Amino acid sequence: MPVIDAWMQHPTLRHSNHEMFESLRRWTGRGLLEDALPVEVTVAALKAADVEIGLSAAWYGPQGALISNDEVAAFVARSGGLLRGVAGADLARPVEAVRELRRAVRELGFVALRVVPWLWELPPTDRLYYPLYAACVELGIPFCTQVGHTGPLKPSETGRPIPYIDQVALDFPELTIVCGHIGYPWTTEMIAVADKHENVHIDTSAYTVRRYPAELVDYLRGRGRRKVLFGTNYPMITPIQALEHLDRLELDEEARELFLSGNARRVFAL
């Protein structure tokens, strides 16, 4: 069954070796990289799990671009059609950020915007996000963001689904929002927000199947089958690792197809 990875990135050395990821390197047993990861390695990792599309994102923070939109476009061009671009944005320059988002979508062919709130230490309700939300609606693309606690050495408060995602969805009911990383330890809040708002979705990135909270598994099997998208957070977790023990979820055929690819295909218009 085909797979779409809704949350991944092909990293640069600036990204992989950043000091804030020291906790992730400790958890995964990986050290600092001496050479940039080849695109071919990422392509092979995706193909090994039958991933037909990986949504590879740019990363922008107060320190600048850890992975720039143009770098993502170059990775996409070398992926043989396996990668699609997800734009990043510099919140500190909102007018330029909107212009850059329009360029990324209209000229580079990107399919979404991702902003990681903990990177900025600004919740999604901060006024600097709002021009970008309006631009996403105008461009017809989803806004992707992180929910839940942070693995990197940054505060977790910005990842609360309530009040932040709830308020953004109220202010921008036409905005499609994809919330990555499940929302743990506020998974029940995240499910409540997804239930409440038609255009709010959850992706499972940064978690392997065995670590999905029980309430998310129940949601995925039942009323939330059109709300949950598969994601990995590659290269931290490979698709093979993320999908190991998939049968333990006991999904029926429809729920399995929607989870692995159908929901992402619809949400990102792939």
Tab-separated table of N, CA and C in Angstrom, residues 5 8-11 37-48 51-57 70-86 108-111 234 270:
chain	number	residue	atom	x	y	z
A	5	ASP	N	4.707	10.482	3.405
A	5	ASP	CA	5.284	10.961	4.663
A	5	ASP	C	4.999	12.453	4.778
A	8	MET	N	8.731	15.391	7.227
A	8	MET	CA	10.125	14.964	7.176
A	8	MET	C	10.953	16.155	6.731
A	9	GLN	N	12.243	15.973	6.700
A	9	GLN	CA	13.131	16.982	6.142
A	9	GLN	C	14.397	16.280	5.657
A	10	HIS	N	14.909	16.741	4.536
A	10	HIS	CA	16.261	16.330	4.153
A	10	HIS	C	17.178	17.418	4.708
A	11	PRO	N	18.060	17.068	5.663
A	11	PRO	CA	18.751	18.106	6.431
A	11	PRO	C	20.016	18.633	5.760
A	37	LEU	N	24.184	14.833	4.464
A	37	LEU	CA	23.497	13.609	4.053
A	37	LEU	C	23.165	13.692	2.563
A	38	PRO	N	23.583	12.707	1.767
A	38	PRO	CA	23.243	12.734	0.338
A	38	PRO	C	21.743	12.542	0.111
A	39	VAL	N	21.214	13.205	-0.882
A	39	VAL	CA	19.802	13.034	-1.224
A	39	VAL	C	19.509	11.577	-1.552
A	40	GLU	N	20.473	10.898	-2.151
A	40	GLU	CA	20.267	9.501	-2.526
A	40	GLU	C	19.994	8.616	-1.314
A	41	VAL	N	20.581	8.952	-0.160
A	41	VAL	CA	20.340	8.176	1.059
A	41	VAL	C	18.887	8.366	1.524
A	42	THR	N	18.417	9.593	1.458
A	42	THR	CA	17.025	9.864	1.824
A	42	THR	C	16.068	9.150	0.876
A	43	VAL	N	16.332	9.227	-0.406
A	43	VAL	CA	15.479	8.552	-1.396
A	43	VAL	C	15.431	7.052	-1.111
A	44	ALA	N	16.577	6.456	-0.834
A	44	ALA	CA	16.619	5.021	-0.552
A	44	ALA	C	15.836	4.677	0.709
A	45	ALA	N	15.929	5.526	1.730
A	45	ALA	CA	15.188	5.272	2.971
A	45	ALA	C	13.685	5.330	2.745
A	46	LEU	N	13.241	6.249	1.904
A	46	LEU	CA	11.812	6.342	1.601
A	46	LEU	C	11.345	5.148	0.780
A	47	LYS	N	12.121	4.799	-0.242
A	47	LYS	CA	11.730	3.680	-1.105
A	47	LYS	C	11.671	2.366	-0.335
A	48	ALA	N	12.523	2.219	0.668
A	48	ALA	CA	12.553	0.976	1.446
A	48	ALA	C	11.228	0.709	2.150
A	51	VAL	N	7.397	4.501	0.389
A	51	VAL	CA	6.947	5.889	0.422
A	51	VAL	C	7.002	6.445	-0.993
A	52	GLU	N	5.873	6.910	-1.484
A	52	GLU	CA	5.841	7.443	-2.844
A	52	GLU	C	6.030	8.952	-2.879
A	53	ILE	N	5.765	9.630	-1.760
A	53	ILE	CA	5.984	11.080	-1.660
A	53	ILE	C	6.436	11.396	-0.236
A	54	GLY	N	7.516	12.145	-0.131
A	54	GLY	CA	7.951	12.678	1.152
A	54	GLY	C	7.873	14.192	1.118
A	55	LEU	N	7.203	14.776	2.089
A	55	LEU	CA	7.037	16.232	2.132
A	55	LEU	C	8.194	16.822	2.930
A	56	SER	N	9.191	17.298	2.208
A	56	SER	CA	10.452	17.733	2.804
A	56	SER	C	10.424	19.234	3.059
A	57	ALA	N	10.658	19.618	4.308
A	57	ALA	CA	10.413	21.000	4.728
A	57	ALA	C	11.695	21.795	4.920
A	70	ASP	N	15.303	27.427	-1.028
A	70	ASP	CA	16.032	27.090	-2.250
A	70	ASP	C	16.817	25.796	-2.092
A	71	GLU	N	17.323	25.524	-0.899
A	71	GLU	CA	17.985	24.234	-0.672
A	71	GLU	C	16.977	23.094	-0.795
A	72	VAL	N	15.788	23.277	-0.237
A	72	VAL	CA	14.747	22.255	-0.383
A	72	VAL	C	14.418	22.036	-1.857
A	73	ALA	N	14.286	23.111	-2.612
A	73	ALA	CA	13.986	22.980	-4.041
A	73	ALA	C	15.069	22.178	-4.759
A	74	ALA	N	16.327	22.375	-4.370
A	74	ALA	CA	17.421	21.615	-4.980
A	74	ALA	C	17.334	20.135	-4.610
A	75	PHE	N	16.984	19.843	-3.358
A	75	PHE	CA	16.820	18.450	-2.947
A	75	PHE	C	15.676	17.792	-3.723
A	76	VAL	N	14.579	18.517	-3.866
A	76	VAL	CA	13.427	17.998	-4.612
A	76	VAL	C	13.825	17.680	-6.050
A	77	ALA	N	14.582	18.567	-6.671
A	77	ALA	CA	14.989	18.376	-8.063
A	77	ALA	C	15.864	17.141	-8.241
A	78	ARG	N	16.565	16.734	-7.189
A	78	ARG	CA	17.477	15.588	-7.271
A	78	ARG	C	16.841	14.295	-6.766
A	79	SER	N	15.561	14.341	-6.411
A	79	SER	CA	14.928	13.188	-5.768
A	79	SER	C	14.189	12.273	-6.725
A	80	GLY	N	14.192	12.599	-7.996
A	80	GLY	CA	13.474	11.763	-8.958
A	80	GLY	C	11.977	11.769	-8.760
A	81	GLY	N	11.442	12.849	-8.256
A	81	GLY	CA	10.002	12.971	-8.061
A	81	GLY	C	9.506	12.458	-6.727
A	82	LEU	N	10.403	11.972	-5.854
A	82	LEU	CA	9.971	11.396	-4.585
A	82	LEU	C	9.682	12.460	-3.528
A	83	LEU	N	10.394	13.579	-3.586
A	83	LEU	CA	10.203	14.644	-2.607
A	83	LEU	C	9.354	15.768	-3.171
A	84	ARG	N	8.550	16.358	-2.303
A	84	ARG	CA	7.842	17.597	-2.603
A	84	ARG	C	8.206	18.609	-1.525
A	85	GLY	N	8.244	19.884	-1.902
A	85	GLY	CA	8.724	20.908	-0.995
A	85	GLY	C	7.659	21.481	-0.078
A	86	VAL	N	8.049	21.739	1.162
A	86	VAL	CA	7.239	22.459	2.146
A	86	VAL	C	8.039	23.685	2.564
A	108	LEU	N	8.378	27.605	-7.118
A	108	LEU	CA	9.100	26.386	-6.758
A	108	LEU	C	8.191	25.168	-6.655
A	109	GLY	N	6.886	25.372	-6.659
A	109	GLY	CA	5.952	24.253	-6.629
A	109	GLY	C	5.735	23.635	-5.259
A	110	PHE	N	6.014	24.373	-4.182
A	110	PHE	CA	5.847	23.841	-2.832
A	110	PHE	C	4.356	23.684	-2.514
A	111	VAL	N	4.067	22.752	-1.593
A	111	VAL	CA	2.667	22.364	-1.364
A	111	VAL	C	2.139	22.757	0.011
A	234	TYR	N	11.694	12.080	9.712
A	234	TYR	CA	12.976	11.683	9.134
A	234	TYR	C	13.882	12.908	9.030
A	270	LEU	N	-2.212	16.359	-3.488
A	270	LEU	CA	-1.110	15.691	-4.193
A	270	LEU	C	-1.623	14.835	-5.341
